[in-house]
Coordinates of C-alpha atoms in Angstrom, one line a residue:
Chain M
M1 CA 55.0 -14.8 28.0
V2 CA 58.0 -15.6 25.9
K3 CA 60.3 -17.9 27.9
T4 CA 62.9 -18.6 25.2
L5 CA 64.4 -16.1 22.9
I6 CA 66.1 -17.2 19.7
L7 CA 68.3 -15.1 17.4
G8 CA 69.0 -16.3 13.9
T9 CA 68.4 -16.2 10.2
L10 CA 65.1 -16.5 8.5
G11 CA 65.7 -17.4 4.9
L12 CA 64.6 -18.9 1.6
D13 CA 66.5 -22.1 0.6
D14 CA 67.2 -23.9 -2.6
V15 CA 68.3 -27.4 -1.7
E16 CA 69.2 -30.4 -3.8
T17 CA 69.9 -33.9 -2.5
P18 CA 69.9 -37.3 -4.1
F19 CA 66.3 -37.5 -3.0
G20 CA 65.0 -34.4 -4.8
K21 CA 65.2 -30.7 -5.2
V22 CA 63.3 -27.8 -3.6
S23 CA 63.4 -24.1 -4.2
G24 CA 62.4 -21.0 -2.2
V25 CA 61.5 -23.1 0.8
Q26 CA 61.5 -21.9 4.4
G27 CA 65.0 -22.1 5.9
G28 CA 67.5 -20.3 8.1
S29 CA 68.7 -21.2 11.6
C30 CA 66.0 -19.3 13.4
S31 CA 63.2 -21.1 11.5
Y32 CA 64.5 -24.6 12.4
A33 CA 65.5 -23.7 16.0
S34 CA 62.3 -21.9 16.9
M35 CA 60.0 -24.5 15.4
S36 CA 61.9 -27.2 17.2
A37 CA 61.8 -25.3 20.5
S38 CA 58.1 -24.5 20.1
Y39 CA 57.2 -28.1 21.0
F40 CA 58.6 -27.5 24.5
T41 CA 58.4 -23.8 25.4
K42 CA 56.9 -20.4 24.4
V43 CA 59.4 -19.0 21.9
G44 CA 60.1 -15.4 20.6
I45 CA 62.4 -14.8 17.7
V46 CA 64.7 -12.0 16.6
G47 CA 65.6 -11.8 12.9
V48 CA 65.0 -9.9 9.7
I49 CA 63.2 -10.5 6.4
G50 CA 62.5 -8.6 3.2
D51 CA 59.0 -8.0 1.9
D52 CA 59.5 -10.9 -0.4
Y53 CA 59.1 -13.3 2.6
P54 CA 55.9 -15.3 2.0
Q55 CA 53.1 -14.8 4.5
G56 CA 52.7 -18.6 4.5
H57 CA 56.2 -19.0 6.1
K58 CA 55.2 -16.5 8.9
N59 CA 51.9 -18.4 9.4
V60 CA 53.7 -21.7 10.0
L61 CA 55.8 -20.1 12.8
V62 CA 52.8 -18.3 14.3
S63 CA 50.7 -21.5 14.2
H64 CA 53.4 -23.1 16.4
G65 CA 53.0 -20.3 18.9
V66 CA 56.2 -18.5 17.9
D67 CA 56.1 -14.8 18.8
I68 CA 57.4 -13.0 15.7
S69 CA 57.1 -9.5 17.0
G70 CA 60.9 -9.3 17.1
V71 CA 61.2 -10.0 13.3
E72 CA 62.0 -6.8 11.4
Q73 CA 60.6 -6.6 7.9
V74 CA 62.6 -4.3 5.6
D75 CA 60.4 -2.8 2.9
G76 CA 62.0 -3.3 -0.5
G77 CA 64.6 -5.6 1.0
K78 CA 65.4 -9.1 -0.1
T79 CA 65.2 -12.0 2.4
F80 CA 68.4 -13.9 3.1
S81 CA 68.8 -16.8 0.7
W82 CA 70.9 -19.9 0.5
G83 CA 71.4 -22.6 -2.1
G84 CA 73.1 -25.9 -1.3
K85 CA 73.6 -29.3 -2.6
Y86 CA 74.4 -32.6 -0.9
E87 CA 76.0 -35.6 -2.5
G88 CA 77.4 -39.0 -1.4
D89 CA 77.2 -39.6 2.3
M90 CA 75.5 -36.1 2.7
N91 CA 77.7 -35.2 5.7
S92 CA 78.3 -31.7 4.4
A93 CA 76.6 -29.3 2.0
Q94 CA 78.2 -27.7 -1.0
T95 CA 77.1 -24.1 -1.0
I96 CA 75.9 -23.0 -4.4
F97 CA 75.1 -19.4 -3.5
T98 CA 74.5 -17.2 -0.4
E99 CA 72.6 -13.9 -0.8
L100 CA 72.8 -11.9 2.5
G101 CA 70.1 -9.4 1.4
V102 CA 68.5 -7.6 4.4
F103 CA 70.7 -9.7 6.8
E104 CA 73.8 -7.7 5.7
N105 CA 73.0 -4.5 7.6
F106 CA 70.8 -6.0 10.3
Q107 CA 71.0 -4.8 13.9
P108 CA 69.0 -7.1 16.1
I109 CA 66.5 -5.4 18.5
V110 CA 65.0 -7.5 21.2
P111 CA 61.3 -6.5 21.9
E112 CA 61.0 -4.8 25.3
A113 CA 58.6 -7.5 26.5
Q114 CA 61.1 -10.3 25.7
K115 CA 64.2 -8.8 27.3
G116 CA 63.5 -10.8 30.5
S117 CA 63.3 -14.2 28.7
P118 CA 65.3 -16.6 31.0
Y119 CA 66.5 -18.8 28.1
I120 CA 68.3 -17.5 25.1
L121 CA 69.7 -19.3 22.0
L122 CA 72.0 -17.4 19.8
C123 CA 72.0 -19.4 16.6
N124 CA 74.8 -19.3 14.1
F125 CA 75.2 -15.6 13.3
D126 CA 77.7 -12.8 13.2
P127 CA 79.3 -13.0 16.7
I128 CA 79.2 -9.2 16.9
Q129 CA 75.4 -9.3 16.6
Q130 CA 75.2 -12.3 18.9
N131 CA 76.9 -10.2 21.5
N132 CA 74.7 -7.1 20.8
T133 CA 71.6 -9.2 21.3
L134 CA 72.9 -10.7 24.5
K135 CA 73.6 -7.2 25.9
Q136 CA 69.9 -6.3 25.5
M137 CA 68.8 -9.1 27.8
S138 CA 68.4 -8.7 31.5
K139 CA 70.5 -11.5 32.9
P140 CA 69.2 -14.7 31.2
K141 CA 69.3 -17.8 33.3
I142 CA 70.9 -19.8 30.5
S143 CA 72.5 -18.7 27.2
I144 CA 73.6 -21.0 24.5
L145 CA 75.6 -20.0 21.4
D146 CA 76.0 -21.8 18.1
T147 CA 78.5 -20.8 15.5
M148 CA 80.2 -21.9 12.2
N149 CA 83.5 -22.1 10.5
L150 CA 82.9 -18.8 8.7
W151 CA 83.0 -16.8 11.9
I152 CA 86.0 -18.8 13.2
N153 CA 87.8 -17.7 10.1
I154 CA 86.7 -14.0 9.8
R155 CA 85.5 -13.0 13.3
I156 CA 87.6 -14.9 15.7
D157 CA 88.1 -12.0 18.2
A158 CA 84.4 -11.2 18.3
L159 CA 83.6 -14.8 18.7
K160 CA 86.1 -15.2 21.6
L161 CA 84.5 -12.1 23.2
V162 CA 80.9 -13.4 23.0
L163 CA 82.1 -16.8 24.3
Q164 CA 83.1 -15.0 27.5
N165 CA 79.5 -13.9 27.9
V166 CA 77.5 -17.1 27.3
D167 CA 77.1 -20.2 29.4
V168 CA 77.3 -22.9 26.7
V169 CA 78.7 -23.3 23.2
V170 CA 77.5 -25.8 20.6
M171 CA 80.0 -26.7 17.8
N172 CA 80.4 -29.5 15.3
E173 CA 83.5 -31.6 15.3
G174 CA 85.1 -29.7 12.4
E175 CA 84.5 -26.3 14.0
A176 CA 85.9 -27.6 17.3
R177 CA 89.0 -28.8 15.5
M178 CA 89.4 -25.4 13.8
F179 CA 88.7 -23.3 16.9
C180 CA 90.7 -25.4 19.4
K181 CA 93.4 -26.4 17.0
T182 CA 93.4 -30.0 17.9
D183 CA 92.1 -33.3 16.4
H184 CA 91.3 -34.7 19.8
M185 CA 87.8 -33.9 20.9
Q186 CA 88.7 -34.6 24.6
E187 CA 91.3 -31.9 24.4
A188 CA 88.9 -29.6 22.5
G189 CA 86.2 -30.0 25.2
Q190 CA 88.6 -29.3 28.0
M191 CA 89.9 -26.2 26.2
L192 CA 86.4 -24.8 25.7
L193 CA 85.7 -25.3 29.5
G194 CA 89.0 -23.6 30.1
L195 CA 87.6 -20.4 28.4
G196 CA 85.1 -20.2 31.2
L197 CA 82.2 -21.9 29.4
K198 CA 79.9 -23.9 31.8
R199 CA 79.3 -26.6 29.2
A200 CA 80.6 -27.4 25.7
I201 CA 78.7 -29.6 23.3
I202 CA 80.5 -31.0 20.3
K203 CA 78.3 -32.5 17.7
K204 CA 79.6 -35.5 15.6
G205 CA 76.7 -35.9 13.1
E206 CA 75.8 -39.5 12.7
H207 CA 78.1 -40.4 15.6
G208 CA 76.2 -38.5 18.2
C209 CA 77.7 -35.8 20.4
L210 CA 79.8 -35.1 23.5
M211 CA 78.9 -32.8 26.4
F212 CA 81.7 -31.5 28.6
S213 CA 80.6 -29.7 31.8
Q214 CA 82.1 -27.7 34.7
T215 CA 80.1 -29.9 37.0
G216 CA 82.4 -32.7 35.9
D217 CA 79.5 -34.5 34.2
Y218 CA 80.7 -35.9 30.9
F219 CA 78.1 -37.2 28.5
V220 CA 78.7 -39.4 25.4
A221 CA 75.4 -39.3 23.5
P222 CA 74.4 -41.5 20.6
A223 CA 72.8 -40.3 17.4
Y224 CA 69.4 -41.7 16.2
P225 CA 70.3 -44.2 13.4
L226 CA 68.5 -42.9 10.3
L227 CA 68.0 -45.4 7.6
S228 CA 67.9 -42.6 5.0
I229 CA 68.7 -38.9 5.2
K230 CA 66.5 -36.9 2.8
D231 CA 67.9 -33.4 3.7
P232 CA 70.2 -32.6 6.6
T233 CA 69.8 -28.9 6.2
G234 CA 68.9 -27.3 9.6
A235 CA 69.7 -30.4 11.6
G236 CA 72.1 -28.6 13.9
D237 CA 69.7 -25.7 14.4
T238 CA 66.9 -28.1 15.2
F239 CA 69.2 -29.8 17.7
A240 CA 69.9 -26.6 19.5
G241 CA 66.2 -25.7 19.5
G242 CA 65.2 -29.0 21.1
L243 CA 68.0 -28.6 23.6
I244 CA 67.0 -25.2 24.8
G245 CA 63.3 -26.0 24.5
H246 CA 63.6 -28.9 27.0
L247 CA 65.7 -26.9 29.4
A248 CA 63.2 -24.1 29.4
S249 CA 60.3 -26.5 29.8
V250 CA 61.6 -27.8 33.1
D251 CA 63.2 -24.5 34.3
A252 CA 66.6 -26.2 34.3
T253 CA 69.6 -24.6 35.9
I254 CA 73.1 -24.8 34.3
D255 CA 74.1 -27.4 36.9
A256 CA 71.1 -29.8 36.4
D257 CA 73.2 -32.6 34.8
E258 CA 70.3 -35.0 34.2
E259 CA 68.1 -32.3 32.5
W260 CA 71.0 -31.4 30.3
R261 CA 71.4 -35.0 29.3
R262 CA 67.6 -35.2 28.5
A263 CA 67.9 -31.9 26.6
I264 CA 70.7 -33.4 24.4
I265 CA 68.6 -36.5 23.6
Y266 CA 65.6 -34.3 22.9
G267 CA 67.8 -32.2 20.5
T268 CA 69.0 -35.4 18.9
A269 CA 65.4 -36.7 18.4
M270 CA 64.3 -33.3 16.9
A271 CA 67.3 -33.2 14.5
S272 CA 66.5 -36.8 13.3
F273 CA 63.0 -35.7 12.3
T274 CA 64.4 -32.7 10.3
C275 CA 66.7 -35.0 8.4
E276 CA 63.8 -37.2 7.3
G277 CA 62.4 -34.5 4.9
F278 CA 63.0 -31.3 3.1
S279 CA 62.8 -27.9 4.8
L280 CA 60.4 -27.9 7.8
S281 CA 58.2 -30.6 6.2
T282 CA 58.8 -33.2 8.8
L283 CA 59.3 -30.9 11.7
A284 CA 56.1 -28.9 11.3
P285 CA 53.6 -31.7 11.7
L286 CA 55.1 -33.3 14.9
T287 CA 53.4 -34.0 18.1
R288 CA 54.9 -34.1 21.6
E289 CA 53.9 -37.7 21.7
R290 CA 55.9 -38.7 18.6
I291 CA 58.9 -36.7 20.0
D292 CA 58.7 -38.6 23.3
E293 CA 58.5 -41.9 21.5
R294 CA 61.7 -41.1 19.6
Y295 CA 63.4 -40.1 22.8
K296 CA 62.5 -43.4 24.3
L297 CA 63.7 -45.3 21.3
I298 CA 67.1 -43.6 21.3
R299 CA 67.3 -44.4 25.0
K300 CA 66.4 -48.0 24.3
L301 CA 68.9 -48.4 21.4
S302 CA 71.8 -47.3 23.5
Y303 CA 70.8 -48.8 26.8
I304 CA 73.6 -50.6 28.6
P305 CA 72.6 -53.2 31.2
N306 CA 74.1 -53.1 34.6
I307 CA 76.6 -55.7 35.8
E308 CA 76.7 -57.7 39.1
Chain P
M1 CA 88.5 -77.5 30.4
V2 CA 88.8 -75.1 27.6
K3 CA 85.6 -73.2 27.1
T4 CA 86.6 -70.8 24.4
L5 CA 88.7 -71.7 21.4
I6 CA 90.5 -68.8 19.6
L7 CA 92.2 -69.1 16.2
G8 CA 94.5 -66.4 15.0
T9 CA 98.0 -65.2 14.5
L10 CA 100.9 -65.1 17.0
G11 CA 103.4 -62.6 15.8
L12 CA 106.3 -60.3 16.5
D13 CA 105.5 -56.6 15.9
D14 CA 107.5 -53.5 15.2
V15 CA 105.3 -50.5 16.0
E16 CA 105.9 -46.8 15.8
T17 CA 103.5 -44.1 17.0
P18 CA 103.9 -40.5 18.0
F19 CA 104.4 -41.9 21.5
G20 CA 107.4 -44.2 20.8
K21 CA 108.7 -47.2 19.0
V22 CA 108.9 -50.8 19.9
S23 CA 110.5 -53.8 18.1
G24 CA 109.9 -57.6 18.2
V25 CA 107.1 -57.2 20.7
Q26 CA 104.3 -59.8 21.2
G27 CA 101.6 -59.2 18.7
G28 CA 99.1 -61.0 16.4
S29 CA 95.3 -61.3 16.7
C30 CA 95.4 -64.4 18.8
S31 CA 97.7 -62.9 21.4
Y32 CA 95.4 -59.9 22.0
A33 CA 92.2 -61.8 21.7
S34 CA 93.2 -64.7 24.0
M35 CA 94.7 -62.5 26.7
S36 CA 91.6 -60.3 26.6
A37 CA 89.3 -63.3 26.9
S38 CA 91.4 -64.9 29.6
Y39 CA 90.0 -62.4 32.2
F40 CA 86.6 -64.0 31.6
T41 CA 86.9 -67.6 30.5
K42 CA 89.3 -70.6 30.1
V43 CA 90.9 -70.1 26.7
G44 CA 92.6 -72.4 24.3
I45 CA 94.4 -71.1 21.2
V46 CA 95.2 -72.5 17.7
G47 CA 98.1 -70.9 15.9
V48 CA 101.6 -71.3 14.6
I49 CA 105.1 -70.0 15.6
G50 CA 108.7 -70.4 14.5
D51 CA 111.4 -71.5 16.9
D52 CA 112.4 -67.8 17.1
Y53 CA 109.3 -67.1 19.2
P54 CA 110.5 -66.1 22.6
Q55 CA 109.7 -68.3 25.6
G56 CA 108.8 -65.2 27.5
H57 CA 105.9 -64.5 25.1
K58 CA 104.6 -68.0 25.7
N59 CA 104.9 -67.6 29.4
V60 CA 102.8 -64.4 29.4
L61 CA 99.9 -66.3 27.8
V62 CA 100.3 -69.4 30.0
S63 CA 100.4 -67.2 33.1
H64 CA 96.9 -66.0 32.1
G65 CA 95.7 -69.5 32.0
V66 CA 95.7 -69.8 28.2
D67 CA 96.1 -73.4 26.9
I68 CA 98.7 -73.3 24.2
S69 CA 98.7 -77.0 23.3
G70 CA 97.1 -76.0 20.0
V71 CA 100.0 -73.9 19.0
E72 CA 102.2 -75.6 16.4
Q73 CA 105.9 -74.7 16.6
V74 CA 107.8 -75.2 13.3
D75 CA 111.5 -76.0 13.7
G76 CA 113.6 -73.7 11.7
G77 CA 110.6 -71.6 10.8
K78 CA 110.2 -67.8 11.3
T79 CA 107.3 -66.4 13.3
F80 CA 104.8 -64.2 11.5
S81 CA 106.0 -60.6 11.8
W82 CA 104.4 -57.2 11.1
G83 CA 105.7 -53.7 11.1
G84 CA 103.4 -50.7 11.3
K85 CA 103.4 -47.0 11.9
Y86 CA 100.6 -44.6 13.1
E87 CA 100.5 -40.9 12.5
G88 CA 98.1 -38.0 13.0
D89 CA 94.8 -39.1 14.4
M90 CA 96.1 -42.7 14.5
N91 CA 92.9 -44.2 13.1
S92 CA 94.7 -46.5 10.8
A93 CA 98.1 -48.1 10.6
Q94 CA 100.5 -47.8 7.7
T95 CA 102.0 -51.2 7.1
I96 CA 105.8 -51.1 6.8
F97 CA 106.3 -54.8 6.3
T98 CA 104.5 -58.2 6.6
E99 CA 106.5 -61.4 6.8
L100 CA 104.2 -64.4 6.8
G101 CA 106.9 -66.9 7.8
V102 CA 105.4 -70.1 9.2
F103 CA 101.9 -68.7 8.8
E104 CA 102.1 -69.1 5.1
N105 CA 101.6 -72.9 4.9
F106 CA 99.8 -73.3 8.2
Q107 CA 97.0 -75.8 8.5
P108 CA 95.2 -75.2 11.8
I109 CA 94.7 -78.4 13.9
V110 CA 92.3 -78.2 16.9
P111 CA 93.5 -80.4 19.8
E112 CA 91.2 -83.3 20.4
A113 CA 90.4 -82.1 23.9
Q114 CA 89.3 -78.7 22.6
K115 CA 87.0 -79.8 19.8
G116 CA 84.0 -79.6 22.1
S117 CA 84.6 -76.0 23.2
P118 CA 81.2 -74.3 23.1
Y119 CA 82.5 -70.8 22.2
I120 CA 84.8 -70.1 19.2
L121 CA 86.4 -67.0 18.0
L122 CA 87.9 -67.0 14.5
C123 CA 90.2 -64.0 14.5
N124 CA 91.1 -62.2 11.3
F125 CA 92.8 -65.0 9.2
D126 CA 92.6 -66.6 5.8
P127 CA 88.9 -67.5 5.6
I128 CA 89.8 -71.0 4.1
Q129 CA 91.6 -71.8 7.3
Q130 CA 88.9 -70.2 9.4
N131 CA 86.4 -72.6 7.8
N132 CA 88.8 -75.6 8.2
T133 CA 89.1 -74.8 11.9
L134 CA 85.3 -74.5 12.3
K135 CA 84.8 -77.9 10.6
Q136 CA 86.9 -79.6 13.3
M137 CA 84.6 -78.4 16.0
S138 CA 81.7 -80.4 17.3
K139 CA 78.8 -78.0 17.0
P140 CA 79.9 -74.9 19.0
K141 CA 77.2 -73.0 20.8
I142 CA 78.4 -69.7 19.4
S143 CA 80.9 -68.9 16.7
I144 CA 82.2 -65.4 15.9
L145 CA 84.3 -64.4 12.9
D146 CA 86.5 -61.4 12.4
T147 CA 88.0 -60.5 9.1
M148 CA 89.9 -57.7 7.2
N149 CA 90.0 -55.8 3.9
L150 CA 92.7 -58.1 2.6
W151 CA 90.4 -61.2 2.6
I152 CA 87.5 -59.2 1.2
N153 CA 89.8 -58.3 -1.7
I154 CA 91.5 -61.7 -2.4
R155 CA 89.3 -64.4 -0.8
I156 CA 85.7 -63.1 -1.2
D157 CA 84.2 -66.4 -2.1
A158 CA 85.9 -68.3 0.8
L159 CA 84.8 -65.5 3.1
K160 CA 81.2 -65.7 1.9
L161 CA 81.3 -69.5 2.5
V162 CA 82.6 -69.3 6.0
L163 CA 80.1 -66.6 6.8
Q164 CA 77.4 -69.1 6.1
N165 CA 78.8 -71.3 8.8
V166 CA 79.3 -68.9 11.7
D167 CA 76.7 -67.1 13.9
V168 CA 78.3 -63.6 14.2
V169 CA 80.6 -61.4 12.2
V170 CA 82.6 -58.5 13.5
M171 CA 83.8 -55.9 10.9
N172 CA 85.0 -52.4 11.1
E173 CA 83.2 -49.6 9.2
G174 CA 85.6 -49.6 6.3
E175 CA 85.4 -53.4 5.8
A176 CA 81.6 -53.3 6.1
R177 CA 81.6 -50.6 3.4
M178 CA 83.7 -52.7 1.1
F179 CA 81.9 -56.0 1.7
C180 CA 78.4 -54.6 1.6
K181 CA 79.1 -52.0 -1.1
T182 CA 77.3 -49.2 0.8
D183 CA 78.2 -46.2 2.8
H184 CA 75.1 -46.6 5.0
M185 CA 75.9 -48.8 8.0
Q186 CA 72.1 -49.4 8.6
E187 CA 72.0 -51.0 5.1
A188 CA 75.2 -52.9 5.7
G189 CA 73.9 -54.3 9.0
Q190 CA 70.7 -55.5 7.4
M191 CA 72.6 -57.0 4.5
L192 CA 74.8 -59.0 6.8
L193 CA 71.7 -60.3 8.6
G194 CA 70.3 -61.1 5.2
L195 CA 73.2 -63.6 4.7
G196 CA 71.8 -65.6 7.5
L197 CA 74.1 -64.3 10.3
K198 CA 72.5 -64.1 13.7
R199 CA 74.3 -60.9 14.7
A200 CA 76.5 -58.4 12.9
I201 CA 78.8 -56.1 14.8
I202 CA 80.2 -53.1 13.0
K203 CA 83.0 -51.3 14.8
K204 CA 83.4 -47.5 14.3
G205 CA 86.6 -46.9 16.3
E206 CA 86.4 -43.8 18.5
H207 CA 82.7 -43.6 17.6
G208 CA 81.7 -47.0 19.2
C209 CA 80.0 -49.8 17.4
L210 CA 76.6 -51.0 16.2
M211 CA 75.1 -54.5 16.7
F212 CA 72.4 -55.8 14.4
S213 CA 70.5 -58.9 15.5
Q214 CA 68.0 -61.4 14.2
T215 CA 66.2 -61.0 17.5
G216 CA 65.4 -57.5 16.4
D217 CA 67.6 -56.0 19.1
Y218 CA 69.6 -53.1 17.7
F219 CA 72.4 -51.7 19.9
V220 CA 74.2 -48.4 19.4
A221 CA 77.2 -48.7 21.7
P222 CA 79.5 -45.8 22.7
A223 CA 83.3 -46.0 22.7
Y224 CA 85.3 -45.2 25.8
P225 CA 86.7 -41.7 25.3
L226 CA 90.5 -42.0 25.6
L227 CA 92.4 -38.8 26.3
S228 CA 95.4 -40.2 24.5
I229 CA 95.9 -43.3 22.4
K230 CA 99.4 -44.7 22.7
D231 CA 99.1 -47.6 20.3
P232 CA 95.9 -48.9 18.8
T233 CA 97.4 -52.2 17.5
G234 CA 95.3 -55.1 18.5
A235 CA 92.3 -53.1 19.7
G236 CA 89.9 -54.9 17.4
D237 CA 91.2 -58.3 18.5
T238 CA 91.1 -57.3 22.1
F239 CA 87.5 -56.2 21.6
A240 CA 86.5 -59.6 20.1
G241 CA 88.3 -61.4 22.9
G242 CA 86.4 -59.5 25.6
L243 CA 83.2 -60.0 23.7
I244 CA 83.4 -63.8 23.5
G245 CA 85.0 -64.0 26.9
H246 CA 82.0 -62.4 28.6
L247 CA 79.5 -64.6 26.6
A248 CA 81.4 -67.7 27.6
S249 CA 81.5 -66.6 31.3
V250 CA 77.8 -66.4 31.5
D251 CA 77.0 -69.3 29.1
A252 CA 75.1 -66.9 26.9
T253 CA 73.0 -68.1 24.1
I254 CA 72.8 -66.3 20.7
D255 CA 69.4 -64.8 21.6
A256 CA 70.4 -63.4 25.0
D257 CA 70.2 -59.7 24.0
E258 CA 71.2 -58.3 27.3
E259 CA 74.3 -60.5 27.6
W260 CA 75.3 -59.5 24.1
R261 CA 75.1 -55.8 25.0
R262 CA 77.2 -56.5 28.1
A263 CA 79.7 -58.4 26.0
I264 CA 80.0 -55.5 23.6
I265 CA 80.7 -53.1 26.5
Y266 CA 83.2 -55.5 28.0
G267 CA 84.9 -55.7 24.6
T268 CA 84.9 -51.9 24.4
A269 CA 86.5 -51.7 27.9
M270 CA 89.2 -54.2 27.0
A271 CA 90.0 -52.5 23.7
S272 CA 90.4 -49.2 25.5
F273 CA 93.0 -50.6 27.8
T274 CA 95.0 -52.0 24.8
C275 CA 95.1 -48.6 23.3
E276 CA 96.7 -47.1 26.4
G277 CA 100.0 -48.8 25.9
F278 CA 102.3 -50.7 23.4
S279 CA 101.7 -54.4 22.7
L280 CA 100.2 -56.2 25.6
S281 CA 101.8 -53.9 28.2
T282 CA 98.5 -52.5 29.5
L283 CA 96.4 -55.6 28.9
A284 CA 98.6 -58.1 30.7
P285 CA 98.5 -56.6 34.2
L286 CA 94.7 -56.0 34.4
T287 CA 92.4 -57.2 37.1
R288 CA 88.7 -58.1 36.8
E289 CA 88.0 -55.3 39.2
R290 CA 89.6 -52.7 37.0
I291 CA 87.7 -54.1 34.0
D292 CA 84.4 -53.9 35.8
E293 CA 85.2 -50.4 36.9
R294 CA 85.7 -49.3 33.3
Y295 CA 82.5 -51.1 32.3
K296 CA 80.6 -49.1 34.8
L297 CA 82.3 -45.8 33.8
I298 CA 81.3 -46.4 30.1
R299 CA 77.8 -47.1 31.3
K300 CA 77.7 -43.9 33.3
L301 CA 79.1 -41.7 30.6
S302 CA 76.4 -42.8 28.1
Y303 CA 73.5 -43.0 30.6
I304 CA 70.3 -41.4 29.3
P305 CA 67.8 -40.5 32.0
N306 CA 64.2 -41.7 31.6
I307 CA 61.4 -39.2 30.8
E308 CA 57.9 -38.8 32.4

């Protein structure tokens, strides 16, 4: 049975970085997040593709145990497609093109059998559709929402509405700055909790992330120090997938502070793998053993000895 | 007996931040570093002042047990003075003026009784004088050097020379970028070790710091999350003072990885206090108990639970 439902995009990416160039590769928030979560939990995904979407891309997901019965295929439609380029310190992509394709008129429908999934991740997506998806669920135990600057710009009211209905938000620093109208991440975090969110996670890229919680637990998490980043596309989605994956795997409640800290470090570990190669090339061949090894390495690198 | 010798500037600062404005206050790398270290170890300082340097400023240092017999007072001379302004996110100061005064022709002389000090911190200073100071010491157990972009620009050869003679360098991210000619801090750290340094510490401000070591220990340290920064002047010097102070207090060797990690967190804690007020106002009235409390809080905030 599906334990974790993930809504997001399935896409075809053209990506160029100082390390190379790929075209038509498997991309989209849902691909990264679901594969990442698949190492921890049984995942079902909701998304849309055109009939140009390669069978091989589906197979990769299915071979990771991902239930794709919630993926709508539009005959004659074109799959969502994105082209981007990274330069210099590779902290942000320059978008070359975005073709919405079948994604433009997409109305997510959660399969009947998956409406009871206790864990739900709403990847970066139109907040109106994030909310519509959430409404089809029968009281999930934990719901996590990711978003991006585009929706803060053009759908701020819908975004505020859906934020009232989820437990946790994940934003990067730039988005938090925009949404909370402050440069101070401590203020931003408190403001997000003030909206009623149980937890707010602010990602700072190579500087790790911060988790603010209604329980009072405040977590300053490190990043995994990568010697070289080949392609950061999907790192945020991979992080969110690892996060919800771990939570689902231990049946975590929203108040389980230690599990949330573990979930963040698992998310961090998963994201680091994604950055080491193009598309899903480094994420797809992982083992739970290698993931746990990286978890332990991150823990060791940032270990602070006690005093006294 | 003096256990830790610190070379640096003693100055008078004018500082303006969004939180207020002060003028003629106690400043200079040596003031911050020595006061910070004084909570851990017996400190002696080497520096220079004019006869305009207020007796009250001396008293503050002496009352913290700092031995000021190595401070030269130049009759008729003007004390080093700096004016700076912080705006926005307050990550960097805008220098309004720098008056070198007596500092311009200063030749540091280490008092006879302090030449055997086992721990030495060379605060940001002309690298030629850092080297001259180091040469007067009889084989210190650990030497740490701080620097700044100015010396990387105008004294690169002297800086490279003195780096061959010290054990550890402390730089901020911008300086590491400049000196190592790379944006990747992993590369920068490895390059600094390649120069023969035993450890290299790269400070990333609100994002914590990184320590690279010849022992193979690599430490990713968090920052203390400050809700508001009143005045960051001297934070780096305070960090270095806490760092060497802890090392001296436990007679740490260069290879004692755990003590170096503790030293970094003590430095981080001390720097966070400095940022909470103007000049030495928050650093001067500390107690070891409050310092240890903050250490433990930093440790708690970044604690990662084990897995299995």
